[in-house]
């Protein structure tokens, strides 16, 4: 698996990598892994779109907070409101972000 993921990172997958990766596609068929399966609940998931990743992370963080008795605190930073202050810091990363959202479980 590690080799397949590394090859995927460098766009160098072999036919064997593709065959293996196809066995790890989650879905509704009985032979496919389920995102709700306990053994894959807290592992990294590769998605085609960031919006899919964001939704999976949202559901996962909500589940994690509920299971551990924590409350999620939502932090939202809109660059339009904070941009002048951040621009003074000359942070090149800030100029590439339209908004940042962070969720942290708290006790």
XYZ file of C-alpha atoms in Angstrom:
107
model
C 0.000 0.000 0.000
C 2.751 2.462 0.910
C 4.386 1.977 -2.490
C 1.081 2.553 -4.293
C 0.477 5.785 -2.372
C 3.994 7.037 -3.020
C 3.707 6.179 -6.704
C 0.360 7.996 -6.807
C 1.966 11.063 -5.245
C 4.414 11.238 -8.137
C 1.914 10.224 -10.857
C 3.882 7.016 -11.389
C 1.335 4.290 -10.579
C 1.936 0.854 -11.982
C -0.904 -1.398 -13.189
C -0.533 -3.309 -9.896
C -0.921 -0.039 -7.943
C -4.113 0.810 -9.839
C -5.500 -2.685 -9.249
C -4.795 -2.411 -5.512
C -6.147 1.141 -5.187
C -9.394 0.129 -6.909
C -9.965 -2.410 -4.114
C -9.909 0.450 -1.604
C -12.684 2.561 -3.198
C -15.508 3.004 -0.701
C -19.021 2.363 -1.915
C -22.343 0.656 -1.431
C -21.531 -2.735 -2.955
C -20.913 -5.572 -0.472
C -17.328 -6.021 -1.695
C -16.429 -2.340 -1.136
C -15.135 -0.754 2.085
C -17.610 1.497 3.916
C -16.602 4.891 5.290
C -18.461 3.966 8.473
C -16.389 0.799 9.082
C -14.540 1.052 12.403
C -11.207 0.014 10.909
C -11.145 3.003 8.539
C -12.909 5.610 10.660
C -9.788 7.552 11.631
C -7.605 7.095 8.571
C -6.763 9.500 5.764
C -9.179 9.412 2.858
C -8.262 10.489 -0.657
C -11.041 12.226 -2.578
C -11.353 13.716 -6.036
C -12.695 17.045 -4.786
C -11.835 19.196 -1.784
C -15.537 19.693 -1.065
C -15.813 15.916 -0.533
C -12.789 15.949 1.792
C -14.229 18.900 3.706
C -17.574 17.127 4.244
C -15.865 13.899 5.377
C -13.711 15.911 7.802
C -16.788 17.742 9.105
C -18.634 14.493 9.767
C -15.530 12.903 11.289
C -14.820 15.786 13.640
C -18.471 15.854 14.756
C -18.375 12.094 15.414
C -15.032 12.326 17.237
C -16.293 15.129 19.488
C -19.461 13.180 20.308
C -17.523 9.979 21.086
C -15.067 11.786 23.351
C -17.606 14.033 25.098
C -16.197 17.228 23.630
C -17.857 20.257 22.060
C -16.695 21.589 18.713
C -15.715 25.229 18.659
C -15.886 26.811 15.213
C -13.348 29.438 14.191
C -13.869 31.332 10.976
C -11.442 33.898 9.587
C -12.558 35.918 6.615
C -9.542 37.463 4.950
C -11.634 40.403 3.750
C -12.072 41.517 7.364
C -8.596 40.692 8.628
C -6.568 41.187 5.452
C -5.126 44.666 6.266
C -3.767 43.429 9.598
C -2.378 40.240 8.077
C -0.909 42.046 5.096
C 1.213 44.096 7.496
C 2.816 40.839 8.589
C 3.855 40.086 4.972
C 2.676 36.493 5.152
C 2.685 35.089 1.574
C 0.378 32.240 2.636
C -2.374 34.697 3.585
C -2.499 36.196 0.113
C -3.288 32.753 -1.340
C -6.251 32.061 0.965
C -9.752 33.435 0.511
C -10.921 32.051 3.855
C -9.740 29.686 6.536
C -11.983 27.498 8.654
C -10.813 25.537 11.673
C -12.762 23.259 14.002
C -11.266 22.228 17.305
C -12.814 19.930 19.863
C -12.840 21.400 23.350
C -13.645 19.809 26.673
